[in-house]
Tab-separated table of C-alpha atoms in Angstrom:
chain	number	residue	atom	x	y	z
A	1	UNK	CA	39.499	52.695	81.844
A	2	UNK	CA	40.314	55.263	84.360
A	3	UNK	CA	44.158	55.219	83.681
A	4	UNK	CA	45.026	53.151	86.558
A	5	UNK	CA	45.707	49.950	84.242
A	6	UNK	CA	46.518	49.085	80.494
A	7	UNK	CA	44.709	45.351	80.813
A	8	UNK	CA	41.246	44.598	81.649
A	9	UNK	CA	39.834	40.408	82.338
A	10	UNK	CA	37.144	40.866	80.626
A	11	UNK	CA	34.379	38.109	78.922
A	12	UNK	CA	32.841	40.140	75.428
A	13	UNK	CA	29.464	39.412	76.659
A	14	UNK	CA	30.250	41.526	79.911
A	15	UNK	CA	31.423	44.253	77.649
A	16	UNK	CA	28.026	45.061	76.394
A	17	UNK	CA	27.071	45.904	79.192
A	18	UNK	CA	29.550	48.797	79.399
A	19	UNK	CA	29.016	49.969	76.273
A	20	UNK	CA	24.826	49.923	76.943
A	21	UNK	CA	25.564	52.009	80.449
A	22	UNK	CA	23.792	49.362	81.973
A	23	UNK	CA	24.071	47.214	85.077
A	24	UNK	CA	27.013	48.014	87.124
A	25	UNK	CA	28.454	50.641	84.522
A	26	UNK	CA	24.890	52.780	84.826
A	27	UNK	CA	26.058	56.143	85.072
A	28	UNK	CA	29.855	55.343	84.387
A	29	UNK	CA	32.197	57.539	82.243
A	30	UNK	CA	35.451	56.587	81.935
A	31	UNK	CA	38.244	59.340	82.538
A	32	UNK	CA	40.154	57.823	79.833
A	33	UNK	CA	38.456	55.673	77.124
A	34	UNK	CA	36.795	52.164	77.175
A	35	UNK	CA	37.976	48.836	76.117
A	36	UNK	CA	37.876	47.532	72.901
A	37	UNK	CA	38.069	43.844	71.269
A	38	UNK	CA	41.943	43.232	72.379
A	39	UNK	CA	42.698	39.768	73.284
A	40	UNK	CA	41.056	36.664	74.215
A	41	UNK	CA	42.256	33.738	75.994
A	42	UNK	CA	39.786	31.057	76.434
A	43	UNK	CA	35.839	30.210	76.122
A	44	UNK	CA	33.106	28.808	78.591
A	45	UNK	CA	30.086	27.458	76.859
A	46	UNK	CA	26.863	27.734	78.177
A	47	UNK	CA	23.775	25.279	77.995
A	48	UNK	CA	20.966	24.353	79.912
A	49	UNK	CA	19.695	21.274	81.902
A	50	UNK	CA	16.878	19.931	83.701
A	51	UNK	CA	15.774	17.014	85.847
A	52	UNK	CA	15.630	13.768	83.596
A	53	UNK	CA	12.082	12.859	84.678
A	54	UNK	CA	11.484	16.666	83.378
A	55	UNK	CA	12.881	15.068	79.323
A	56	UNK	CA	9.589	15.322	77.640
A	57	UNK	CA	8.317	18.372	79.059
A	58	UNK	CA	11.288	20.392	78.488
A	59	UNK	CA	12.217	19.774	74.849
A	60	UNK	CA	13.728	22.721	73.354
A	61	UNK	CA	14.824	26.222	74.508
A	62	UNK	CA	11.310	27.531	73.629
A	63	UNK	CA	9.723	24.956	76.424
A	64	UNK	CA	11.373	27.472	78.775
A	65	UNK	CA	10.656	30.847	77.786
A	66	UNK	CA	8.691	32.687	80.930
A	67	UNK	CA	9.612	29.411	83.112
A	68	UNK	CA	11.104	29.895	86.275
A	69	UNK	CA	15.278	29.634	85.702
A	70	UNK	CA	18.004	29.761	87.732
A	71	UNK	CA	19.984	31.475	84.890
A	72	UNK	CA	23.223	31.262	86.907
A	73	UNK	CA	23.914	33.734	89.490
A	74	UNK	CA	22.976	37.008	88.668
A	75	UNK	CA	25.444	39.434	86.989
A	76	UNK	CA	27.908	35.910	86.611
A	77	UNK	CA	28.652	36.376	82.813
A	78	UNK	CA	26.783	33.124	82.017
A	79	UNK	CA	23.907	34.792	83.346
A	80	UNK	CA	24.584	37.847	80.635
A	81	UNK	CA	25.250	34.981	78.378
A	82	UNK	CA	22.210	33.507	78.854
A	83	UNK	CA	19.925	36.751	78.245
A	84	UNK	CA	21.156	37.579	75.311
A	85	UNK	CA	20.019	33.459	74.386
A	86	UNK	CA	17.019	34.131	75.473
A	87	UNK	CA	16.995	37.896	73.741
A	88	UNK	CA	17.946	36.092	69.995
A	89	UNK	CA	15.181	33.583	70.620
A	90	UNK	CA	12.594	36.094	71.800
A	91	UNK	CA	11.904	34.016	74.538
A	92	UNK	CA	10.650	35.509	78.136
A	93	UNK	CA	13.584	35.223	80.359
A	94	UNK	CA	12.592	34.427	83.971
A	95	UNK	CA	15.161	34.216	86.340
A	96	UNK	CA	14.728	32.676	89.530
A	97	UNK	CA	17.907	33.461	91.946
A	98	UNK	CA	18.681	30.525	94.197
A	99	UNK	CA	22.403	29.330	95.684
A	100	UNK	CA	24.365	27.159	93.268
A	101	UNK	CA	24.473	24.951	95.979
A	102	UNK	CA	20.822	24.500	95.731
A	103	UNK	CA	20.307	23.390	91.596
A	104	UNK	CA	19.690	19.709	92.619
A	105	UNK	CA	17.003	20.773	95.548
A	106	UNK	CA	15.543	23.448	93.226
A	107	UNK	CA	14.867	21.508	90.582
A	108	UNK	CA	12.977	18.828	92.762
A	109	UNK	CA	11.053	21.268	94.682
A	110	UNK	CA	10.066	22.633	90.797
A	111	UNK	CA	11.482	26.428	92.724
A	112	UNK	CA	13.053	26.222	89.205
A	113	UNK	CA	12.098	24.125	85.795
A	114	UNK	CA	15.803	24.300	84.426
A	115	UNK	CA	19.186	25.502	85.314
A	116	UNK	CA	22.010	26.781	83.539
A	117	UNK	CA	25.069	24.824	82.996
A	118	UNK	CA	28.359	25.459	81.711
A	119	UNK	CA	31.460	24.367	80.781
A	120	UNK	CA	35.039	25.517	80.249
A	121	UNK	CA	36.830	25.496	76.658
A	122	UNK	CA	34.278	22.540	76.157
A	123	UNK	CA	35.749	20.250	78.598
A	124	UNK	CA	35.643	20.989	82.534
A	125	UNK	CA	32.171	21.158	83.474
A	126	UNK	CA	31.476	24.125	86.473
A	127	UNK	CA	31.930	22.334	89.953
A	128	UNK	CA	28.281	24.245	90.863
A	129	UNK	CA	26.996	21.527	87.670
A	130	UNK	CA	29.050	18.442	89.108
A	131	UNK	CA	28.137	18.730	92.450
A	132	UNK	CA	23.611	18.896	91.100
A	133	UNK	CA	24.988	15.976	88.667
A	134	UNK	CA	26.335	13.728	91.655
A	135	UNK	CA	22.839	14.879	93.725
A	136	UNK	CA	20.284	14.619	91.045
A	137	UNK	CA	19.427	13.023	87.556
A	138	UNK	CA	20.059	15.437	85.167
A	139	UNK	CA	18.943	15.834	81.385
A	140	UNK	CA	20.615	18.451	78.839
A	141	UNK	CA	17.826	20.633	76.777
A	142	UNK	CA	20.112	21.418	73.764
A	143	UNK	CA	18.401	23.853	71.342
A	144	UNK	CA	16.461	23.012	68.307
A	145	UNK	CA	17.746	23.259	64.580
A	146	UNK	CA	15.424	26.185	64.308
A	147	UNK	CA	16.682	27.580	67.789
A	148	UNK	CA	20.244	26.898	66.045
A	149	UNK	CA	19.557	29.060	62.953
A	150	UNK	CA	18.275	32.041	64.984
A	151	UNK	CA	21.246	32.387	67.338
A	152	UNK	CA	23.821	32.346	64.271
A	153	UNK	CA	21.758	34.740	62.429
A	154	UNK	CA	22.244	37.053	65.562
A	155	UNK	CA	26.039	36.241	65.505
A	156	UNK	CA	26.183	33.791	67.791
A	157	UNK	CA	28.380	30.618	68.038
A	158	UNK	CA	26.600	27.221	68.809
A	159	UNK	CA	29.278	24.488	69.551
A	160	UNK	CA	29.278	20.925	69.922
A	161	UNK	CA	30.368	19.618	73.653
A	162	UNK	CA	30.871	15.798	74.270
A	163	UNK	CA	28.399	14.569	77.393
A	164	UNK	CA	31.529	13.011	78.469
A	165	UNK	CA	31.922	16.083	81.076
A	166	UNK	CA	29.063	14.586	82.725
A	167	UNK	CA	30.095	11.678	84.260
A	168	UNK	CA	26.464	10.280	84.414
A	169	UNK	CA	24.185	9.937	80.692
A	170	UNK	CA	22.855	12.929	80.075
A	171	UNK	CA	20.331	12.103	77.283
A	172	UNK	CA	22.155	13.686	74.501
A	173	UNK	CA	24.752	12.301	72.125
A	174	UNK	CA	26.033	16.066	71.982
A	175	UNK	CA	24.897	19.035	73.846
A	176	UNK	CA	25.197	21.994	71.827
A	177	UNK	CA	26.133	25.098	73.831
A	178	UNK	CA	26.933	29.153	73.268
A	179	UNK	CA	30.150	30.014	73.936
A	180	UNK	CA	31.065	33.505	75.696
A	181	UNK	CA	34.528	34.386	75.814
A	182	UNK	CA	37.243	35.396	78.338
A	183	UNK	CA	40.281	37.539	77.735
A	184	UNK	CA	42.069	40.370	78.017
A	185	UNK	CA	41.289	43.964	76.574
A	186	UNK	CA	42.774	47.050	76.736
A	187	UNK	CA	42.203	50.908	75.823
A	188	UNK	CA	42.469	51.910	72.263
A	189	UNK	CA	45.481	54.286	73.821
A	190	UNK	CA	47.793	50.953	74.521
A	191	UNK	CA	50.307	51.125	71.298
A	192	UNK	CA	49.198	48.640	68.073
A	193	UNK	CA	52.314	47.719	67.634
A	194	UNK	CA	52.293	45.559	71.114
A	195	UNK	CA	49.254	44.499	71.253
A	196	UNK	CA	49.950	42.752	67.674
A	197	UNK	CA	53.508	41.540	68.931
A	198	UNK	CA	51.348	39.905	72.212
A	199	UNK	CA	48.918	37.956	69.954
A	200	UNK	CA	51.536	37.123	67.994
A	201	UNK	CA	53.562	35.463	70.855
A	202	UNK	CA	50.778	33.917	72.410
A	203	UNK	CA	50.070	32.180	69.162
A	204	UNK	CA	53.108	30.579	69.165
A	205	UNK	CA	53.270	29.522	72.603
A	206	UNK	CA	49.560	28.692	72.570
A	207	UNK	CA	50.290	24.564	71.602
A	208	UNK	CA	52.809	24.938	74.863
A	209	UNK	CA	49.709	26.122	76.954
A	210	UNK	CA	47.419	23.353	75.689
A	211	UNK	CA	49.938	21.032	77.113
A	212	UNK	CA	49.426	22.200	80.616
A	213	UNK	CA	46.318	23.110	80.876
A	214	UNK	CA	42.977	21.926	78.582
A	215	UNK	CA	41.545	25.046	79.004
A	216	UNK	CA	44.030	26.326	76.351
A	217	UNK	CA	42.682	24.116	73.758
A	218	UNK	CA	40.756	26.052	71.769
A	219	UNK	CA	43.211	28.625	71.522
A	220	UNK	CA	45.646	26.492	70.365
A	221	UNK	CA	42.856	25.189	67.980
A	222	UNK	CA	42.720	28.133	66.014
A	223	UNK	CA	43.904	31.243	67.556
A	224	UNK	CA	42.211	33.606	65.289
A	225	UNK	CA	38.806	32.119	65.269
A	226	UNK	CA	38.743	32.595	69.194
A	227	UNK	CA	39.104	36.201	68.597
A	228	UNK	CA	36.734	36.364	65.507
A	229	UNK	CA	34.024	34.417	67.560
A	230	UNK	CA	34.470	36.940	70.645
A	231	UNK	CA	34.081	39.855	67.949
A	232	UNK	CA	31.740	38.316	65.559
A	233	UNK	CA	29.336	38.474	68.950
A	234	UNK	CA	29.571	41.925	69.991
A	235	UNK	CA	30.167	43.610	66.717
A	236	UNK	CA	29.077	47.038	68.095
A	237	UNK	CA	32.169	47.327	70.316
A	238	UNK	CA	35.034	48.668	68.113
A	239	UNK	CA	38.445	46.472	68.071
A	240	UNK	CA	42.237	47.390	69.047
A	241	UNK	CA	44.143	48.457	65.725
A	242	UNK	CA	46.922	45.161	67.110
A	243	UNK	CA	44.071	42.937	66.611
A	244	UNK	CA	42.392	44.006	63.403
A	245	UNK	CA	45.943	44.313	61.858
A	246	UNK	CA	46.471	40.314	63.217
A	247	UNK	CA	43.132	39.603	61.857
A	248	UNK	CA	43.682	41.287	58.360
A	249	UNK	CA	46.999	39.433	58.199
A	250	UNK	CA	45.272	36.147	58.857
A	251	UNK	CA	42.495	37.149	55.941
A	252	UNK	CA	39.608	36.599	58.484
A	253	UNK	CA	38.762	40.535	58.609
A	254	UNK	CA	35.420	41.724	58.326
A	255	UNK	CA	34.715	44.662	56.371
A	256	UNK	CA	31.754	46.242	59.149
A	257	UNK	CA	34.102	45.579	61.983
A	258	UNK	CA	34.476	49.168	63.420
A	259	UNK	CA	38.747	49.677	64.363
A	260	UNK	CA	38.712	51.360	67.712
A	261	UNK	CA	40.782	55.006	67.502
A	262	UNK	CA	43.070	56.000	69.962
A	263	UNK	CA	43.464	59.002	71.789
């Protein structure tokens, strides 16, 4: 944003904070111009767990509003992911800060009531997750249909995970998560014309990228709902003219999206 680069890896969710001045960009101006809605690559989905002797206690998302947390490491964009949850729900987010080493230990101590878990384009579960899984009995807290409602109605994503990334029952025939989304954005400066021709060669060569690496799924899934989902989340932050000229081709173009203006 300071001229020193044309690409930024970026997750949306992180973006808001830039665009609030908050967090690590308090204070920050940059010398050039921000980073819009560009390009993104891949999505990590984010959920919750707690100790399976915890199951009837800790029912629904609302069962931990003002409980002590462990959110995910503070500042890790699950962690942002996870507040703005909690901020759609209205629930009291209380974050307890403890080594991800230490979710198993936590949890049995009751330090915390309920950690945050995640996965990776809804199929590698986070090694921090595996390693309380193999240590400790764990039980998924997937929101309710009410919960559900409220976090699409603030734009939100809720997606469907098999518990088959645990590799111990998890008390859920699906765990239903909230996806954030990584990628790469750039300046509105960086010409429309390329970032349109890099969508539209990563769209073909996404079903190549699948092949080698799972992760790539979901792009190859659909392509343009990736990028819809990543915008449809942070609708305040304005998108690259490449990508809202993609999206407008593809007829998934939303009239309120604001097209970011270049310099």
């Amino acid at each position: 944003m300071n001229g020193e680069a044309e690409l930024g890896y970026t997750a949306e969710v992180g973006m808001e904070e830039l665009y609030q001045g908050v967090g690590p960009y308090q204070g920050y101006r940059p010398q050039v111009g921000y980073l819009v809605h560009t390009f993104y690559l891949y999505p990590m989905e984010t959920f919750f767990v707690t100790l399976k002797a915890n199951a009837n206690r800790y029912r629904s998302l609302a069962d931990l509003s003002g409980r002590p947390v462990f959110f995910f490491t503070a500042g890790n964009m699950n962690w942002l992911n996870a507040q703005r949850i909690f901020k759609a729900l209205e629930y009291r987010f209380n974050h307890v800060e403890i080594d991800t080493g230490a979710i198993a230990d936590a949890l049995r101590a009751g330090t915390i009531v309920a950690s945050v878990a995640y996965t990776i384009s809804r199929a590698s579960l986070v090694p921090a997750i595996r390693e309380a899984e193999i240590r400790a009995d764990l039980q998924v807290i997937n929101p309710t249909p009410e919960e559900v409602r409220k976090l699409q109605g603030a734009g939100l994503e809720v997606v469907r995970i098999s518990p088959r990334a645990f590799t111990k029952d998890v008390g859920v025939r699906e765990i239903l998560a909230v996806p954030l989304i990584f990628g790469y954005n750039a300046r509105a400066d960086l010409p429309e014309d390329l970032v349109y021709q890099i969508l539209k060669a990563f769209e073909k060569a996404a079903p190549r990228l699948a092949e080698r690496d799972a992760g790539f799924r979901p792009l190859a899934e659909n392509f343009a709902a990736l990028q819809v989902a990543a915008i449809r989340a942070t609708p305040s932050i304005p998108v690259h003219p490449g990508l809202a000229r993609y999206l407008r081709e593809k007829g998934v173009w939303q009239a309120e999206w604001k097209v970011a203006q270049g310099r």
